[in-house]
Coordinates of C-alpha atoms in Angstrom, one line a residue:
M1 CA 71.2 101.4 50.6
S2 CA 69.6 98.5 48.7
K3 CA 67.5 96.0 50.7
R4 CA 69.4 93.2 52.1
Q5 CA 68.4 89.7 51.1
A6 CA 67.6 87.4 54.0
L7 CA 70.4 85.0 55.2
P8 CA 69.4 81.4 54.6
I9 CA 70.2 80.1 58.0
G10 CA 68.6 76.8 58.6
V11 CA 67.4 76.4 55.0
Q12 CA 68.2 72.9 53.8
T13 CA 66.6 72.7 50.4
F14 CA 67.2 74.4 47.1
E15 CA 63.5 74.6 46.4
K16 CA 62.7 76.5 49.6
L17 CA 65.8 78.8 49.0
R18 CA 64.6 79.7 45.5
E19 CA 60.8 79.9 46.0
P20 CA 59.5 83.1 44.2
N21 CA 57.9 84.5 47.3
Q22 CA 61.2 84.2 49.3
D23 CA 64.2 86.6 48.9
F24 CA 67.0 84.5 50.4
L25 CA 70.7 85.3 49.6
Y26 CA 72.1 82.6 47.2
V27 CA 75.6 82.2 46.1
D28 CA 75.3 80.7 42.7
K29 CA 77.1 77.3 42.4
T30 CA 75.3 76.0 39.3
E31 CA 78.3 76.4 37.1
Y32 CA 79.8 73.5 39.0
V33 CA 76.6 71.6 39.0
F34 CA 76.3 72.0 35.2
E35 CA 79.8 70.6 34.5
M36 CA 78.9 67.5 36.6
A37 CA 75.3 67.0 35.7
K38 CA 75.9 67.1 31.9
S39 CA 77.9 63.9 32.2
Y40 CA 76.6 60.3 32.9
G41 CA 79.1 60.0 35.8
Y42 CA 79.4 58.8 39.4
Y43 CA 80.8 61.4 41.6
F44 CA 82.0 61.4 45.3
L45 CA 82.6 64.7 47.3
S46 CA 84.1 64.8 50.8
R47 CA 83.6 68.0 52.7
P48 CA 83.3 68.8 56.5
R49 CA 80.0 68.9 58.2
R50 CA 77.8 72.0 57.6
F51 CA 79.6 72.9 54.5
G52 CA 76.7 72.9 52.2
K53 CA 76.7 69.2 51.0
S54 CA 72.9 68.8 51.6
M55 CA 72.1 72.0 49.7
L56 CA 74.2 70.7 46.8
C57 CA 72.3 67.4 46.8
S58 CA 69.0 69.3 46.9
T59 CA 70.2 71.5 43.9
F60 CA 70.8 68.3 41.8
E61 CA 67.4 67.0 42.8
A62 CA 65.6 70.1 41.6
L63 CA 67.6 70.2 38.4
F64 CA 67.0 66.6 37.3
E65 CA 63.4 66.8 38.2
G66 CA 63.1 69.7 35.8
K67 CA 62.1 72.5 38.2
Q68 CA 63.2 75.2 35.7
E69 CA 61.5 78.1 37.6
L70 CA 63.8 77.6 40.5
F71 CA 67.0 78.3 38.4
E72 CA 66.0 81.5 36.7
G73 CA 68.7 84.0 36.7
L74 CA 71.3 81.5 37.5
Y75 CA 74.3 80.4 35.4
I76 CA 72.8 77.0 34.4
H77 CA 69.3 78.3 33.4
D78 CA 69.9 78.8 29.7
K79 CA 72.4 75.9 29.3
W80 CA 70.3 73.0 30.5
D81 CA 67.9 70.9 28.6
W82 CA 64.7 71.4 30.4
S83 CA 62.6 69.1 28.1
Q84 CA 64.2 66.0 29.9
S85 CA 63.5 65.2 33.5
Y86 CA 64.6 62.1 35.5
P87 CA 63.2 60.2 38.5
V88 CA 65.3 60.9 41.6
I89 CA 66.2 58.6 44.5
R90 CA 67.4 60.8 47.5
I91 CA 69.1 58.8 50.3
D92 CA 69.8 61.2 53.2
L93 CA 71.5 59.7 56.2
S94 CA 72.4 63.0 57.9
G95 CA 69.1 63.3 59.8
I96 CA 69.6 61.1 62.9
N97 CA 72.3 59.9 65.4
Y98 CA 73.1 56.2 64.9
E99 CA 73.3 54.5 68.3
N100 CA 73.0 50.8 67.2
L101 CA 72.9 48.6 64.1
E102 CA 69.1 48.7 64.0
S103 CA 69.0 52.5 63.7
V104 CA 71.3 52.2 60.6
K105 CA 68.9 49.6 58.9
D106 CA 65.8 51.6 59.9
Q107 CA 67.1 54.8 58.3
L108 CA 68.0 52.9 55.1
G109 CA 64.7 51.2 55.0
N110 CA 62.9 54.6 55.6
S111 CA 64.7 56.0 52.8
L112 CA 63.5 53.3 50.4
L113 CA 59.9 53.9 51.8
R114 CA 60.0 57.6 51.3
T115 CA 61.1 57.0 47.7
C116 CA 58.3 54.5 47.1
L117 CA 55.7 57.0 48.5
K118 CA 57.1 59.8 46.3
H119 CA 56.8 57.8 43.1
N120 CA 53.5 56.0 44.1
I121 CA 55.1 52.5 44.2
P122 CA 53.7 50.3 47.0
F123 CA 56.6 49.4 49.3
E124 CA 55.3 45.8 49.7
D125 CA 55.9 45.3 45.9
L126 CA 59.6 45.2 46.7
K127 CA 59.8 41.5 47.2
Q128 CA 63.5 41.0 47.5
N129 CA 65.0 40.1 50.9
G130 CA 67.6 42.5 52.4
L131 CA 68.1 46.2 52.0
G132 CA 70.5 46.0 49.0
P133 CA 68.4 43.8 47.0
K134 CA 65.3 46.0 47.7
F135 CA 67.2 49.1 46.6
G136 CA 68.2 47.4 43.4
E137 CA 64.6 46.3 42.9
L138 CA 63.4 49.8 43.4
I139 CA 65.9 51.2 40.9
E140 CA 64.5 48.8 38.3
K141 CA 60.9 49.5 39.0
L142 CA 61.4 53.3 38.7
H143 CA 63.2 52.6 35.4
Q144 CA 60.3 50.6 34.2
K145 CA 57.7 53.1 35.3
Y146 CA 59.2 56.2 33.7
E147 CA 61.0 54.5 30.9
S148 CA 64.0 56.7 31.9
K149 CA 67.3 56.5 33.5
I150 CA 67.5 57.1 37.3
V151 CA 69.3 59.7 39.3
I152 CA 70.7 58.7 42.7
L153 CA 71.8 61.2 45.5
I154 CA 73.3 59.9 48.6
D155 CA 73.9 62.6 51.3
E156 CA 76.3 61.9 54.2
Y157 CA 76.8 58.2 53.1
D158 CA 79.2 57.6 56.0
K159 CA 77.4 59.1 58.9
P160 CA 76.3 55.7 60.4
V161 CA 80.0 54.8 60.6
Q162 CA 81.0 58.1 62.0
D163 CA 78.5 57.9 64.8
T164 CA 79.2 54.3 65.9
L165 CA 82.9 54.9 65.5
S166 CA 82.8 57.0 68.6
S167 CA 81.5 54.3 70.8
D168 CA 82.4 50.9 69.5
D169 CA 84.9 49.8 66.8
Q170 CA 83.0 46.6 66.2
L171 CA 79.7 48.2 65.8
A172 CA 81.3 50.6 63.4
A173 CA 82.6 47.7 61.3
K174 CA 79.1 46.1 61.4
S175 CA 77.6 49.4 60.2
L176 CA 80.0 49.5 57.3
D177 CA 79.0 45.9 56.3
V178 CA 75.3 47.1 56.3
L179 CA 76.2 50.1 54.1
R180 CA 78.4 47.9 51.8
G181 CA 75.4 45.6 51.2
F182 CA 73.2 48.5 50.6
Y183 CA 75.3 50.4 48.2
S184 CA 76.1 47.2 46.2
A185 CA 72.7 47.7 44.4
I186 CA 74.3 50.8 42.6
K187 CA 77.0 48.8 40.8
A188 CA 74.4 46.0 40.0
S189 CA 72.1 48.6 38.4
D190 CA 74.5 50.5 36.4
Q191 CA 72.5 50.1 33.1
Y192 CA 69.6 52.0 34.8
I193 CA 71.5 55.0 36.1
R194 CA 71.9 58.3 34.5
F195 CA 73.8 60.1 37.3
C196 CA 75.0 59.4 40.8
F197 CA 76.3 61.8 43.4
M198 CA 77.5 60.9 46.9
T199 CA 78.7 63.1 49.7
G200 CA 80.4 62.3 53.0
I201 CA 83.1 63.3 55.3
T202 CA 85.4 60.3 55.2
K203 CA 86.3 58.0 52.4
F204 CA 86.4 54.6 53.9
T205 CA 87.9 51.7 51.9
G206 CA 85.8 48.5 52.0
V207 CA 82.5 50.1 51.1
G208 CA 82.6 48.8 47.6
L209 CA 82.0 52.2 46.0
F210 CA 85.5 53.2 45.0
S211 CA 86.4 50.3 42.7
G212 CA 85.1 48.5 39.7
A213 CA 83.5 49.5 36.4
N214 CA 81.4 52.2 37.7
N215 CA 83.9 53.6 40.2
F216 CA 82.9 56.9 41.8
E217 CA 85.2 59.8 40.7
D218 CA 86.5 61.4 43.8
I219 CA 86.3 65.2 43.1
T220 CA 87.3 66.2 46.8
L221 CA 90.7 67.5 45.6
D222 CA 89.9 68.3 42.0
G223 CA 90.7 72.1 41.6
Q224 CA 87.8 72.5 39.1
Y225 CA 85.4 71.9 42.1
A226 CA 87.5 73.4 44.8
S227 CA 84.9 76.0 45.5
I228 CA 81.7 73.9 45.0
C229 CA 81.0 74.1 48.6
G230 CA 81.9 77.1 51.0
F231 CA 82.4 80.8 50.0
T232 CA 85.3 82.3 48.4
Q233 CA 86.6 85.7 49.1
N234 CA 85.3 87.0 45.8
E235 CA 81.8 85.6 46.7
L236 CA 81.8 87.2 49.9
E237 CA 82.7 90.7 48.4
T238 CA 80.3 90.3 45.4
C239 CA 77.2 88.6 46.7
F240 CA 76.7 89.7 50.3
G241 CA 76.2 93.4 49.6
S242 CA 76.3 95.6 52.7
Y243 CA 76.5 92.8 55.1
F244 CA 80.2 93.4 55.4
D245 CA 80.2 97.1 55.7
D246 CA 82.4 98.2 58.5
V247 CA 83.6 94.6 59.2
D248 CA 87.3 94.0 59.7
M249 CA 87.7 91.5 56.8
E250 CA 91.3 90.6 57.8
E251 CA 89.9 89.3 61.1
V252 CA 87.1 87.4 59.2
K253 CA 89.8 85.7 57.1
A254 CA 91.8 84.9 60.2
W255 CA 88.7 83.3 62.0
Y256 CA 86.9 81.5 59.2
N257 CA 88.8 81.3 56.0
G258 CA 91.7 78.9 55.0
Y259 CA 90.0 75.8 53.7
N260 CA 92.0 74.7 50.7
Y261 CA 90.9 72.0 48.2
L262 CA 93.5 72.9 45.6
G263 CA 91.7 76.0 44.3
D264 CA 90.6 79.3 45.8
K265 CA 90.6 79.1 49.6
V266 CA 87.0 79.0 51.0
Y267 CA 85.2 80.1 54.1
N268 CA 83.1 77.8 56.2
P269 CA 79.5 78.9 55.1
F270 CA 78.0 78.0 58.5
D271 CA 80.4 80.3 60.3
I272 CA 79.8 83.2 57.8
L273 CA 76.0 83.1 58.0
L274 CA 76.0 82.9 61.9
F275 CA 78.7 85.6 62.1
L276 CA 76.5 88.0 60.0
K277 CA 73.4 87.0 62.0
K278 CA 75.2 87.8 65.2
K279 CA 76.0 91.3 64.1
A280 CA 79.8 90.4 63.3
D281 CA 80.5 88.9 66.6
F282 CA 83.5 86.6 66.3
D283 CA 82.9 83.2 68.0
N284 CA 83.3 79.4 67.4
Y285 CA 80.0 78.9 65.6
W286 CA 80.9 75.8 63.5
W287 CA 82.7 74.0 66.3
D288 CA 79.9 74.7 68.8
S289 CA 77.3 73.2 66.4
G290 CA 78.7 69.6 67.0
Q291 CA 81.4 67.9 69.0
P292 CA 83.8 65.5 67.2
N293 CA 83.4 62.7 69.7
F294 CA 85.2 60.1 67.4
L295 CA 88.2 62.3 67.2
V296 CA 88.4 62.4 71.1
K297 CA 88.2 58.7 71.1
M298 CA 91.0 58.2 68.5
F299 CA 93.2 60.7 70.4
E300 CA 92.7 58.9 73.7
K301 CA 93.5 55.5 72.1
G302 CA 96.8 56.5 70.5
V303 CA 100.0 58.2 71.5
Y304 CA 99.8 61.5 69.6
E305 CA 101.8 64.7 70.2
T306 CA 99.4 67.5 69.3
Y307 CA 102.0 69.8 67.9
E308 CA 102.8 67.1 65.3
L309 CA 99.3 67.7 63.8
D310 CA 100.4 71.1 62.7
N311 CA 102.7 71.4 59.7
L312 CA 102.2 67.6 59.3
E313 CA 103.0 65.8 56.0
L314 CA 100.9 62.9 54.6
S315 CA 101.1 60.9 51.4
A316 CA 98.3 61.2 48.8
Q317 CA 97.2 57.7 49.7
E318 CA 97.2 58.4 53.6
L319 CA 95.2 61.7 53.0
K320 CA 92.4 60.5 50.8
Q321 CA 91.1 57.3 52.4
F322 CA 91.6 54.8 55.1
S323 CA 90.1 51.6 56.6
L324 CA 88.5 50.9 60.0
T325 CA 91.6 48.7 60.8
N326 CA 94.0 51.4 59.9
L327 CA 92.6 54.7 61.0
N328 CA 94.9 57.7 60.6
L329 CA 94.1 60.6 63.0
A330 CA 95.7 63.2 60.8
S331 CA 93.8 62.0 57.7
L332 CA 90.5 61.9 59.7
L333 CA 91.3 65.4 61.0
W334 CA 91.7 66.7 57.4
Q335 CA 88.6 65.0 56.1
A336 CA 86.5 66.3 59.0
G337 CA 87.7 69.9 58.4
Y338 CA 90.1 70.3 61.4
L339 CA 93.3 70.4 59.1
T340 CA 93.7 71.8 55.7
I341 CA 96.2 71.5 52.9
T342 CA 99.0 74.4 53.1
K343 CA 101.4 72.9 50.6
V344 CA 101.6 70.2 47.9
I345 CA 104.9 68.5 47.4
Q346 CA 105.5 66.7 43.9
E347 CA 107.7 63.8 44.8
P348 CA 110.6 62.8 42.6
Y349 CA 109.0 59.4 42.0
G350 CA 105.9 60.9 40.6
G351 CA 103.6 60.9 43.6
K352 CA 102.4 63.7 45.8
S353 CA 102.6 64.6 49.5
Y354 CA 100.5 67.2 51.3
V355 CA 101.5 69.5 54.2
L356 CA 98.6 70.1 56.6
S357 CA 97.9 72.7 59.3
T358 CA 94.9 74.1 61.0
P359 CA 92.8 76.3 58.6
N360 CA 91.9 79.2 60.8
R361 CA 91.8 80.6 64.3
E362 CA 88.5 79.0 65.2
V363 CA 89.7 75.6 64.6
Q364 CA 93.2 76.2 66.1
M365 CA 91.7 77.4 69.3
T366 CA 89.0 74.9 69.7
L367 CA 90.8 71.8 68.4
N368 CA 93.8 72.4 70.8
M369 CA 91.5 73.0 73.7
L370 CA 89.9 69.7 72.9
F371 CA 93.2 67.9 72.8
L372 CA 94.4 69.8 76.0
V373 CA 91.4 68.5 77.8
S374 CA 92.1 65.0 76.6
L375 CA 95.7 65.2 77.6
T376 CA 95.2 66.7 81.0
A377 CA 91.8 65.6 82.1
V378 CA 91.2 69.3 83.2
E379 CA 87.8 70.7 82.2
S380 CA 88.0 73.3 79.5
N381 CA 86.2 76.1 81.4
R382 CA 89.0 75.7 84.0
L383 CA 91.6 75.9 81.5
L384 CA 90.0 78.9 79.6
K385 CA 90.1 80.9 82.8
R386 CA 93.9 80.8 82.5
N387 CA 94.2 83.3 79.7
D388 CA 96.4 85.4 81.8
A389 CA 99.1 83.4 80.1
I390 CA 98.5 85.2 76.8
R391 CA 98.2 88.6 78.4
S392 CA 101.5 88.1 80.2
L393 CA 103.3 87.3 77.0
Y394 CA 101.7 90.4 75.2
K395 CA 103.1 92.5 78.1
N396 CA 106.4 90.5 78.2
D397 CA 105.7 89.9 81.8
L398 CA 107.5 86.4 82.1
T399 CA 107.0 86.2 85.8
R400 CA 103.3 86.2 85.3
F401 CA 103.6 83.7 82.4
E402 CA 105.7 81.3 84.5
A403 CA 103.1 81.5 87.2
S404 CA 100.3 80.7 84.7
V405 CA 102.2 77.7 83.3
R406 CA 102.8 76.4 86.9
A407 CA 99.2 76.7 87.7
M408 CA 98.0 75.0 84.6
F409 CA 100.3 71.9 85.3
S410 CA 99.2 71.9 89.0
A411 CA 95.5 71.5 87.8
I412 CA 96.2 68.1 86.1
P413 CA 95.0 65.3 88.2
F414 CA 97.5 62.9 89.7
N415 CA 95.9 59.8 88.2
N416 CA 96.5 61.2 84.8
Y417 CA 100.1 60.2 85.2
V418 CA 100.0 57.0 87.2
Q419 CA 99.6 54.4 84.5
S420 CA 101.5 56.0 81.4
N421 CA 104.5 57.8 83.0
I422 CA 104.1 60.4 80.3
Q423 CA 105.6 63.0 82.8
K424 CA 109.0 61.5 81.8
Y425 CA 108.9 62.8 78.1
E426 CA 109.6 66.3 76.7
G427 CA 106.8 65.5 74.0
Y428 CA 104.1 65.4 76.7
Y429 CA 105.1 68.9 78.0
A430 CA 105.5 70.3 74.5
S431 CA 102.0 68.9 73.6
V432 CA 100.3 70.3 76.8
M433 CA 102.0 73.7 76.3
F434 CA 101.3 74.0 72.6
S435 CA 97.6 73.0 73.0
F436 CA 97.3 75.3 76.0
L437 CA 98.7 78.4 74.2
A438 CA 97.2 77.6 70.7
G439 CA 93.9 76.9 72.4
L440 CA 93.9 80.4 73.9
G441 CA 94.6 81.8 70.5
L442 CA 98.3 82.6 70.7
K443 CA 100.3 82.1 67.4
C444 CA 102.8 79.4 68.1
R445 CA 104.6 76.8 66.2
T446 CA 106.6 73.7 67.3
E447 CA 109.5 71.7 65.8
E448 CA 110.5 74.7 63.7
S449 CA 113.4 73.6 61.5
T450 CA 116.5 75.7 61.3
S451 CA 119.9 74.8 59.7
K452 CA 121.2 73.7 63.1
G453 CA 118.2 71.6 64.2
R454 CA 114.6 71.9 65.4
I455 CA 113.3 74.6 67.9
D456 CA 111.0 73.1 70.4
M457 CA 108.5 76.0 70.2
V458 CA 108.3 79.6 68.8
M459 CA 105.7 81.9 70.3
E460 CA 104.8 85.3 68.7
T461 CA 103.1 88.5 69.7
P462 CA 103.0 91.8 67.8
T463 CA 106.1 93.0 69.6
H464 CA 108.0 89.9 70.7
I465 CA 109.3 86.5 69.4
Y466 CA 109.9 84.0 72.1
V467 CA 112.1 80.9 71.4
V468 CA 111.6 78.1 73.7
E469 CA 113.3 74.9 74.6
F470 CA 112.0 72.2 76.9
K471 CA 114.0 69.8 79.1
V472 CA 113.0 67.1 81.6
N473 CA 115.1 66.2 84.7
A474 CA 117.9 68.3 83.5
P475 CA 120.5 69.2 86.3
K476 CA 120.2 72.6 87.8
P477 CA 123.1 74.9 86.9
K478 CA 125.4 76.2 89.7
G479 CA 125.6 80.0 90.4
K480 CA 124.9 82.1 87.4
E481 CA 125.5 79.3 84.8
Q482 CA 122.8 78.8 82.2
G483 CA 120.6 75.7 82.1
E484 CA 120.8 73.2 79.3
A485 CA 117.8 74.7 77.5
I486 CA 119.2 78.2 77.0
Q487 CA 122.6 76.8 76.3
Q488 CA 121.2 74.7 73.5
I489 CA 119.5 77.7 72.0
H490 CA 122.6 79.7 72.0
Q491 CA 124.8 76.9 70.7
Q492 CA 122.5 76.1 67.8
K493 CA 121.5 79.8 67.3
Y494 CA 117.8 78.9 67.0
Y495 CA 117.0 82.6 67.1
A496 CA 118.9 83.3 64.0
P497 CA 116.0 83.1 61.5
Y498 CA 114.3 85.9 63.4
L499 CA 117.1 88.4 63.8
N500 CA 115.8 90.7 60.9
D501 CA 112.2 90.5 61.9
G502 CA 112.1 93.8 63.9
R503 CA 110.6 92.3 67.0
K504 CA 112.4 91.7 70.2
I505 CA 113.6 88.1 70.6
I506 CA 113.5 86.4 74.1
L507 CA 114.8 83.0 74.8
I508 CA 113.0 80.7 77.4
G509 CA 114.1 77.6 78.9
M510 CA 111.4 75.5 80.6
H511 CA 113.0 72.7 82.7
F512 CA 110.4 70.2 84.0
N513 CA 110.6 67.7 86.9
E514 CA 108.9 64.3 86.4
Q515 CA 108.5 63.9 90.2
E516 CA 106.8 67.3 90.6
R517 CA 105.1 67.0 87.2
N518 CA 105.6 70.6 86.8
L519 CA 108.2 73.3 86.1
D520 CA 111.4 72.7 88.0
W521 CA 112.8 76.1 87.1
F522 CA 112.3 78.7 84.3
E523 CA 115.0 80.8 82.8
V524 CA 115.0 83.8 80.4
D525 CA 117.7 85.3 78.3
D526 CA 117.9 88.0 75.7
V527 CA 119.7 87.6 72.3
V528 CA 123.0 89.5 72.1
E529 CA 124.7 89.4 68.8
G530 CA 128.3 90.5 68.8

């Protein structure tokens, strides 16, 4: 067996990764780098956190600074003109958490100071008032000093807004104003700029970067650059050598693959590296590396039914950008990596729409558990102990399943209902059930369309398909009569799409009572086709 290359866990710079005395595994992305760098363009790339954006910025930095030795053996090495190098301004906003407006200003100022120190320009020589004017002055001074065009790299341009968004909308708006003033120097300095690359998670309107003569080209959904970050299946199979020997690759796909940017689907690189380091132990590595507090806040502010966030359709405009005054939770979930594109719809009028779903098992489980905690105010560790619900479905023990559902709803604090009266609505119970089961890893879908209507929920195990209908405050049937839920399933033949599946089909009616805030009664039936 050949020697394994070291996994580059925690390595943030291309230079460290490619030092001659190191032997880190590197998946060559320089073909994409070359296609972009050979132009004089302005590029913007949105990708989720820990997806390799900082490493990409570092690669551009090493390339434009002419560090040829770092690129030996890579795609770009014999294609790039190494006789020309450029001064680089690197603005990295990913390093700290922004709690107030001063922290935003300080980080921007520190970025200018570091650039001055790197190029031996006294910071006090920047005479302009304000961060934006100082930035523009620095660009001009570098141009004069080197008699060369400038390269600007901005990593995580939107992090100050992301951080402040989770605590204070007004603070987030003020942070955006500061960034707008700072980034305005880029447009004003167009004649001095050779190349500009900016990364972020979200694409906010009102920043002043996505309109005008030197508009940033958004390559987020450009199929040519779909695999610029993350690992493709082919890259896993060709670059990682023996690391995946004796590993169930189908399980790896189910857990960590599925991110689609209109090209080959990609794996989350952070997950893959930690998974291999931990000896192929499946876990929520990416999710555990940082909590999306701003998503929790948005979810708590609005009336969202969690099942609507799976198999959700958005227009191209809704998907790609939004403003602080018109935040769209689904769009934010997509940009942050918690939803991905599963289908592109070409509209008859010429536009496009996109269907979104969770990309993989890790995100499905953790996102739904997060929403469940938000919906129910029950701590996640208490909810996770209720995985008996999944075991009972796998064994088709529906008495135990009913008991698990009752126990889960019983754990929801009374004051969770007092102000909202959400216990009156089927959508609330559907949201709780979907997040509960999906958060425990069960394959389930809601609002499944048939020729006769929409099924409230479909749950699947390797041996059974459960077709579920929810009702609230429905009258109890007399004698052996069936309740409204089972009657509706039979009348509409919601089970019909699954008759040729081969698995046994079970019908479940869940009748809830708003006074009890729990199951009123639970009924089960089999499919009998005459």
